[in-house]
Amino acid sequence: MIDHRPDPDALLEKVQRAEAQRRRGRLKIFFGASAGVGKTFGMLLAARERRAEGLDVVAGYVETHKRVETHQLLEGLEILPPRLVEYRNTQLQEFDLDAALKRHPALILVDELAHTNAPGSRHPKRWQDVEELLDAGIDVYTAINVQHIESLNDVVSQITGIPVWETVPDAVLEKADEIELIDLPPDELLQRLKEGKVYLPQQAERAAQNFFRKGNLIALRELALRRTADRVDAQMRDYREDNAIKDVWQVKERILACIGPGGSSENLVRATYRLAQLLRAEWIVVYVETTKLQHLSREQRDAILRTLKLAEELGAETVTLGGHQLADEVIAYARTRNASRIVLGKPTYVGWRRWLHGSLVDTIVRQADDIDIHVVGKESNFLAQAKATPYFSRSRLYLGLGSDEQRPLLKWQPDYLWAITASAISTAIAWLMFEHVDLANLIMVYLLGVVVVAARYGRGPSVLASVLSVLLFDVFFVPPRFSIAVSDTQYLITFAIMLLVALVISGMTANTRHQAKIAGLRERRITSLYALSRELAATRGEVNVLNIAVKHVADVFEAQAVILLTDANGHIVYPRDEGAPQSAHGSDLSVAQWVFDHGQMAGQGTDTLPGGDMVYLPLTAPSGVKGVLALLSLNPNRLALPEQQRLLETFTSQIALALERVRLAAEAHNTQLKMETEQLRNALLSAISHDLRTPLAAIVGASSSLVRDGERLPVQARYELSQAIYDEATRMSGLANNLLDMARLQSGGVVLNRQWQPLEEVVGGALAGMSARLLGHPVSVRLPHDLPLVEIDSMLIERVFANLLENAVKYTPSGTAINISAESSLGEVIVTVADHGQGIPLGEEKRIFEKFHRVANEGNQGGAGLGLTICRSIVEAHCGKIWADNTSEGGAAFHFALPLGEAPPEIEQEEIAGS
Amino acid sequence: MNHSATIIVVEDEAQIRRFLRSALDTEGYQVVEAETGKQGLADAATRKPDLVILDLGLPDMDGIEVVKALRTWTSVPIVILSARSQENDKIAALDAGADDYLVKPFGVGELLARIRVALRHVSSVAGDGNEGLFAVDELKVDMIHRKVMVGDAEVHLTPIEYRLLTVLIKHAGKVLTHQALLKEVWGPSYVERAHYLRIYMGNLRHKLEKDPARPRFLLTEVGVGYRLAVI
């Protein structure tokens, strides 16, 4: 059974598109075949209707050309004042994008979508302004003529013979929510023209007269109608897909267009675009850079770059491939991408040359029998054809890595000198061999010399070596010797073949060398990428990621780079952290902010603010834009190369991913910290609420009874109540001390006040402080006489003793002894506080040091379980360690070790004791 | 004992003032309460107190400043009240001229003992005829003959040990900060060498005390200094 349900993926995409559109403003385009059909008029009429419906309508920019009817329609509409721009001593009126965004009406009218903005505007083109308005959620009405549509641009130029420079990408039209065709039959238009109702700029009048010929107008009208019909057709298909009317089996087509250095490439791209539109197919434009094509002149390279850029603007994916055989590469790539059609230009060679060189079309047709091949013919082109340039001025490296300047002639001379030297050496060797071997073998010596020169110095010197070899061979060895004349004419054939072989060998060797060089460059590129990702993967911390990223970008792209991140409010700011890269301080924060907000490139060589020196790239990770990479390239042309662009894109996404990773890690860390803090707080709260409430209850109870019945109570009872209050308050005070210590130690704000101390004194201080608590427990202190001074914070170590003693008192029955002892060994002093109680339950030896941990079945012994944790914190702050075990008699023993560190300071010996 | 002595209590907490007043009243002292440092200074000038109890955490001015201001014109004994978090302030106040300190919370017994020591010290300086002799329990020091006895045995001290002991005796019952002791026994250039003091104190204890880890006479005020027991 055939499944008639809609394709879920397609449906999802549709929902997402609808979602994006809901947030975006709606775009309505008034579309006409030529000037004068009444687009502006129609647009204003529609706008007035909207306003009558109560919508907030503003005329952002409307060109009335001082026509009365149009002007009348504008009356009553709010008009946004134009932005005035000084340009070459004239004042230009431009649409004020910022004012429009600030005013933020529901609907704005922006006429002449194809308009080119004055230099210095945010975007070079008005349609980009409109995009930004739509992004901001403002509905836009605009108008455009058919000749301004990018993909129809060449067709219109052919029809009218007038080139049109201002174009709008087809994507803008396709994304429009509504297109209203303003149609006027040619006769009526011509009538209006005669009546002077059509505005014509004075200087272009003649050209315009040429333009408004009936034939032209009919053709343009047809184009406009067809374009609109295409759109209706597309809408129809959308509708059918939505409603699962699927009686046509549809396979998503993929078209691959192959461009070369020829001037017709742009036509090829436009033709492929139209085909792709028709078939609703994805399309890829491929440029195969073979060995031969690596020697193209700068102009030709620029032309290819332009073509690739055009293709990208028209919505194609562009790819540059490297390889030997054009046809093989194209077919292999077509198969990997599952392309169903290949579009090629007409073969350049005809006749015998085609037979000799072979044609790409023939080869592909022969090899790819399962792929449809379209061959597009040449068309006349208004753009300047790329001119062939003399060989020596050709740039040797196309890939962009390495030197891009042309090599000066001077630098070549040593290479040619080497070619001459090599030929001389060949001659010398041949001279030595001349007596013993055949002439034919001497040729081999020369050929060897040519191979060596070709391998080391490239094509030019090897050609020179080839020619020289033949000459020298003739002069020195072919009879009559020492003259250029030849006795036997058969030698002429020898010379010809020798020269041919030498040239072929030199060509092939030079090619191999060049290939190796290219491969080396590619490898360097891959290596740089690998180095970046490897270093990024091993990095923690945002600043480190930034430093690594900037270092690599600067190295690989020969640019000053800086990564700009946002502050807490989402504003892009200069890096402030110590150690953050400081270069490229000239970056423009407002441009960076725009890039960050829109997630698009801006700056030099892009569509947005192309005026500046720097390029700004968004660092886009899956969860959004993470920051902006600003680049000041020392070689801007190189950045424009598609290969470099792609590498840069890979770099930025790698950096963005790394940034996202470190941020997520930091976030996870924070969350974990928060959770731990939360747990700790809960434990603390429960511990405190228990340990504070119990003594408080006793205090409140006892004191209230004293307050109420003080007079009537017997003296003994009053004394007991007062004693109870005193005891409980003391307990609370102890708890408060512990909490205070804990808070101080845990906040990390404790600076040890380390001084050289005799341990004895610290123990003494603790014992004195605890004397009341220790009444029921005899304490023995055994400290060796030669115990060295230790460098400790006596206040804190006293707390350790106090807590350990408190613990011993708490957990052992009254009357049992407590032993304090110490010994020094191997650079540390180990102190032991042992009791004679029940000992520590098995397995609890470590956990008792944890916060709020209390030994099970401990009953209502006071204390929040903080004492030992405090001990551990203090000992660890002294770089020591603390542990517990049970003594052989069964009691608990707590040990802590304090490192001795450096030797205690000497003290001056006193003179002989006074007697 | 002079039970009609006047004591100024400079303390902003009403509850503490109430408790101090009741405790001091019971003992027969005249109590003057001051809520702020400024008021306390004014009262100290007009009431001619025998002792000042001064809280370090006052709302209007630093307790240490109050001590310094008082010390510009009077040697009246000053007992500091401090919270646990004010350890450094406490030492600074002692170094600025305060006589003793109490850490909150403290009991009445402790408070009265400190007051008695401070007041007695004043009277002993005034001269009670017993100047050359110091005796607590088994420890007897005859400063005229430079003789130190524990029980019946004479103890030999080095000159510095002896000097340390006499300085402590001079301020018996009072806390002496490390700095004050170092300055008085070794001289001003030694104030940073606290380990000298600790080593000599250790030696002194081994010579004078039965159990040096639990001294009877030479008491340690952890983190602050030393005190010679008077009873």
PDB file of N, CA and C in Angstrom, chain A residues 828-873:
ATOM      1  N   GLU A 828      58.636  15.678  59.918  1.00  0.00           N
ATOM      2  CA  GLU A 828      57.317  16.096  60.383  1.00  0.00           C
ATOM      3  C   GLU A 828      57.160  15.785  61.871  1.00  0.00           C
ATOM      4  N   VAL A 829      56.211  16.456  62.450  1.00  0.00           N
ATOM      5  CA  VAL A 829      55.883  16.189  63.848  1.00  0.00           C
ATOM      6  C   VAL A 829      54.519  15.529  63.860  1.00  0.00           C
ATOM      7  N   ILE A 830      54.450  14.351  64.494  1.00  0.00           N
ATOM      8  CA  ILE A 830      53.164  13.671  64.555  1.00  0.00           C
ATOM      9  C   ILE A 830      52.615  13.780  65.972  1.00  0.00           C
ATOM     10  N   VAL A 831      51.425  14.315  66.068  1.00  0.00           N
ATOM     11  CA  VAL A 831      50.790  14.532  67.364  1.00  0.00           C
ATOM     12  C   VAL A 831      49.660  13.532  67.499  1.00  0.00           C
ATOM     13  N   THR A 832      49.503  12.946  68.666  1.00  0.00           N
ATOM     14  CA  THR A 832      48.434  11.973  68.886  1.00  0.00           C
ATOM     15  C   THR A 832      47.626  12.377  70.104  1.00  0.00           C
ATOM     16  N   VAL A 833      46.318  12.340  69.946  1.00  0.00           N
ATOM     17  CA  VAL A 833      45.415  12.532  71.082  1.00  0.00           C
ATOM     18  C   VAL A 833      44.618  11.239  71.195  1.00  0.00           C
ATOM     19  N   ALA A 834      44.863  10.485  72.248  1.00  0.00           N
ATOM     20  CA  ALA A 834      44.211   9.177  72.384  1.00  0.00           C
ATOM     21  C   ALA A 834      43.344   9.160  73.626  1.00  0.00           C
ATOM     22  N   ASP A 835      42.231   8.445  73.521  1.00  0.00           N
ATOM     23  CA  ASP A 835      41.364   8.322  74.696  1.00  0.00           C
ATOM     24  C   ASP A 835      41.219   6.847  75.064  1.00  0.00           C
ATOM     25  N   HIS A 836      40.439   6.606  76.064  1.00  0.00           N
ATOM     26  CA  HIS A 836      40.242   5.220  76.491  1.00  0.00           C
ATOM     27  C   HIS A 836      38.771   4.864  76.490  1.00  0.00           C
ATOM     28  N   GLY A 837      38.129   5.272  75.423  1.00  0.00           N
ATOM     29  CA  GLY A 837      36.700   4.993  75.310  1.00  0.00           C
ATOM     30  C   GLY A 837      36.452   3.762  74.456  1.00  0.00           C
ATOM     31  N   GLN A 838      35.362   3.803  73.712  1.00  0.00           N
ATOM     32  CA  GLN A 838      34.935   2.644  72.936  1.00  0.00           C
ATOM     33  C   GLN A 838      35.671   2.539  71.603  1.00  0.00           C
ATOM     34  N   GLY A 839      36.299   3.561  71.232  1.00  0.00           N
ATOM     35  CA  GLY A 839      36.974   3.548  69.945  1.00  0.00           C
ATOM     36  C   GLY A 839      36.023   3.948  68.821  1.00  0.00           C
ATOM     37  N   ILE A 840      36.585   4.011  67.632  1.00  0.00           N
ATOM     38  CA  ILE A 840      35.789   4.430  66.474  1.00  0.00           C
ATOM     39  C   ILE A 840      35.221   3.189  65.815  1.00  0.00           C
ATOM     40  N   PRO A 841      33.927   3.173  65.503  1.00  0.00           N
ATOM     41  CA  PRO A 841      33.352   1.998  64.837  1.00  0.00           C
ATOM     42  C   PRO A 841      34.115   1.696  63.551  1.00  0.00           C
ATOM     43  N   LEU A 842      34.219   0.420  63.249  1.00  0.00           N
ATOM     44  CA  LEU A 842      34.989   0.004  62.076  1.00  0.00           C
ATOM     45  C   LEU A 842      34.417   0.639  60.812  1.00  0.00           C
ATOM     46  N   GLY A 843      35.271   1.129  59.970  1.00  0.00           N
ATOM     47  CA  GLY A 843      34.814   1.694  58.702  1.00  0.00           C
ATOM     48  C   GLY A 843      34.455   3.168  58.785  1.00  0.00           C
ATOM     49  N   GLU A 844      34.429   3.705  59.996  1.00  0.00           N
ATOM     50  CA  GLU A 844      34.057   5.110  60.149  1.00  0.00           C
ATOM     51  C   GLU A 844      35.271   6.030  60.203  1.00  0.00           C
ATOM     52  N   GLU A 845      36.474   5.415  60.168  1.00  0.00           N
ATOM     53  CA  GLU A 845      37.684   6.193  60.445  1.00  0.00           C
ATOM     54  C   GLU A 845      37.845   7.398  59.531  1.00  0.00           C
ATOM     55  N   LYS A 846      37.383   7.247  58.287  1.00  0.00           N
ATOM     56  CA  LYS A 846      37.538   8.363  57.358  1.00  0.00           C
ATOM     57  C   LYS A 846      36.335   9.291  57.422  1.00  0.00           C
ATOM     58  N   ARG A 847      35.151   8.666  57.533  1.00  0.00           N
ATOM     59  CA  ARG A 847      33.929   9.463  57.398  1.00  0.00           C
ATOM     60  C   ARG A 847      33.730  10.430  58.552  1.00  0.00           C
ATOM     61  N   ILE A 848      34.339  10.128  59.692  1.00  0.00           N
ATOM     62  CA  ILE A 848      34.137  11.031  60.829  1.00  0.00           C
ATOM     63  C   ILE A 848      34.684  12.428  60.566  1.00  0.00           C
ATOM     64  N   PHE A 849      35.564  12.551  59.550  1.00  0.00           N
ATOM     65  CA  PHE A 849      36.096  13.880  59.253  1.00  0.00           C
ATOM     66  C   PHE A 849      35.184  14.662  58.318  1.00  0.00           C
ATOM     67  N   GLU A 850      34.136  14.002  57.823  1.00  0.00           N
ATOM     68  CA  GLU A 850      33.245  14.696  56.899  1.00  0.00           C
ATOM     69  C   GLU A 850      32.329  15.634  57.661  1.00  0.00           C
ATOM     70  N   LYS A 851      31.905  16.654  56.928  1.00  0.00           N
ATOM     71  CA  LYS A 851      31.061  17.660  57.555  1.00  0.00           C
ATOM     72  C   LYS A 851      29.749  17.053  58.029  1.00  0.00           C
ATOM     73  N   PHE A 852      29.314  17.422  59.191  1.00  0.00           N
ATOM     74  CA  PHE A 852      28.030  17.021  59.761  1.00  0.00           C
ATOM     75  C   PHE A 852      27.901  15.519  59.952  1.00  0.00           C
ATOM     76  N   HIS A 853      29.036  14.823  59.856  1.00  0.00           N
ATOM     77  CA  HIS A 853      28.936  13.389  60.056  1.00  0.00           C
ATOM     78  C   HIS A 853      28.955  13.096  61.554  1.00  0.00           C
ATOM     79  N   ARG A 854      28.060  12.229  61.946  1.00  0.00           N
ATOM     80  CA  ARG A 854      28.079  11.825  63.342  1.00  0.00           C
ATOM     81  C   ARG A 854      28.030  10.314  63.403  1.00  0.00           C
ATOM     82  N   VAL A 855      28.762   9.781  64.315  1.00  0.00           N
ATOM     83  CA  VAL A 855      28.794   8.327  64.446  1.00  0.00           C
ATOM     84  C   VAL A 855      27.399   7.861  64.852  1.00  0.00           C
ATOM     85  N   ALA A 856      26.979   6.773  64.204  1.00  0.00           N
ATOM     86  CA  ALA A 856      25.639   6.256  64.455  1.00  0.00           C
ATOM     87  C   ALA A 856      25.463   5.930  65.942  1.00  0.00           C
ATOM     88  N   ASN A 857      24.227   5.955  66.381  1.00  0.00           N
ATOM     89  CA  ASN A 857      23.864   5.641  67.767  1.00  0.00           C
ATOM     90  C   ASN A 857      24.600   6.534  68.759  1.00  0.00           C
ATOM     91  N   GLU A 858      24.887   7.719  68.331  1.00  0.00           N
ATOM     92  CA  GLU A 858      25.691   8.536  69.207  1.00  0.00           C
ATOM     93  C   GLU A 858      24.806   9.237  70.231  1.00  0.00           C
ATOM     94  N   GLY A 859      23.485   9.185  69.969  1.00  0.00           N
ATOM     95  CA  GLY A 859      22.564   9.766  70.936  1.00  0.00           C
ATOM     96  C   GLY A 859      22.654  11.268  70.936  1.00  0.00           C
ATOM     97  N   ASN A 860      22.185  11.862  71.967  1.00  0.00           N
ATOM     98  CA  ASN A 860      22.100  13.305  71.989  1.00  0.00           C
ATOM     99  C   ASN A 860      23.384  13.934  72.518  1.00  0.00           C
ATOM    100  N   GLN A 861      24.454  13.644  71.865  1.00  0.00           N
ATOM    101  CA  GLN A 861      25.693  14.328  72.214  1.00  0.00           C
ATOM    102  C   GLN A 861      25.708  15.630  71.441  1.00  0.00           C
ATOM    103  N   GLY A 862      26.013  16.700  72.112  1.00  0.00           N
ATOM    104  CA  GLY A 862      25.963  18.000  71.443  1.00  0.00           C
ATOM    105  C   GLY A 862      26.930  18.082  70.278  1.00  0.00           C
ATOM    106  N   GLY A 863      26.886  19.173  69.583  1.00  0.00           N
ATOM    107  CA  GLY A 863      27.829  19.379  68.480  1.00  0.00           C
ATOM    108  C   GLY A 863      27.208  19.032  67.159  1.00  0.00           C
ATOM    109  N   ALA A 864      27.523  19.799  66.187  1.00  0.00           N
ATOM    110  CA  ALA A 864      26.917  19.620  64.871  1.00  0.00           C
ATOM    111  C   ALA A 864      27.749  18.719  63.988  1.00  0.00           C
ATOM    112  N   GLY A 865      28.727  18.012  64.552  1.00  0.00           N
ATOM    113  CA  GLY A 865      29.567  17.168  63.715  1.00  0.00           C
ATOM    114  C   GLY A 865      30.552  17.994  62.917  1.00  0.00           C
ATOM    115  N   LEU A 866      30.891  19.144  63.427  1.00  0.00           N
ATOM    116  CA  LEU A 866      31.801  20.017  62.690  1.00  0.00           C
ATOM    117  C   LEU A 866      33.235  19.937  63.198  1.00  0.00           C
ATOM    118  N   GLY A 867      33.372  19.536  64.451  1.00  0.00           N
ATOM    119  CA  GLY A 867      34.677  19.592  65.111  1.00  0.00           C
ATOM    120  C   GLY A 867      35.791  18.964  64.308  1.00  0.00           C
ATOM    121  N   LEU A 868      35.602  17.718  63.880  1.00  0.00           N
ATOM    122  CA  LEU A 868      36.673  17.015  63.173  1.00  0.00           C
ATOM    123  C   LEU A 868      36.903  17.600  61.776  1.00  0.00           C
ATOM    124  N   THR A 869      35.815  18.081  61.173  1.00  0.00           N
ATOM    125  CA  THR A 869      35.976  18.712  59.863  1.00  0.00           C
ATOM    126  C   THR A 869      36.845  19.952  59.982  1.00  0.00           C
ATOM    127  N   ILE A 870      36.610  20.691  61.063  1.00  0.00           N
ATOM    128  CA  ILE A 870      37.438  21.879  61.280  1.00  0.00           C
ATOM    129  C   ILE A 870      38.893  21.465  61.481  1.00  0.00           C
ATOM    130  N   CYS A 871      39.097  20.410  62.278  1.00  0.00           N
ATOM    131  CA  CYS A 871      40.456  19.915  62.488  1.00  0.00           C
ATOM    132  C   CYS A 871      41.118  19.614  61.152  1.00  0.00           C
ATOM    133  N   ARG A 872      40.359  18.905  60.307  1.00  0.00           N
ATOM    134  CA  ARG A 872      40.964  18.511  59.036  1.00  0.00           C
ATOM    135  C   ARG A 872      41.311  19.751  58.204  1.00  0.00           C
ATOM    136  N   SER A 873      40.369  20.683  58.153  1.00  0.00           N
ATOM    137  CA  SER A 873      40.618  21.893  57.355  1.00  0.00           C
ATOM    138  C   SER A 873      41.870  22.608  57.850  1.00  0.00           C
TER     139      SER A 873
END
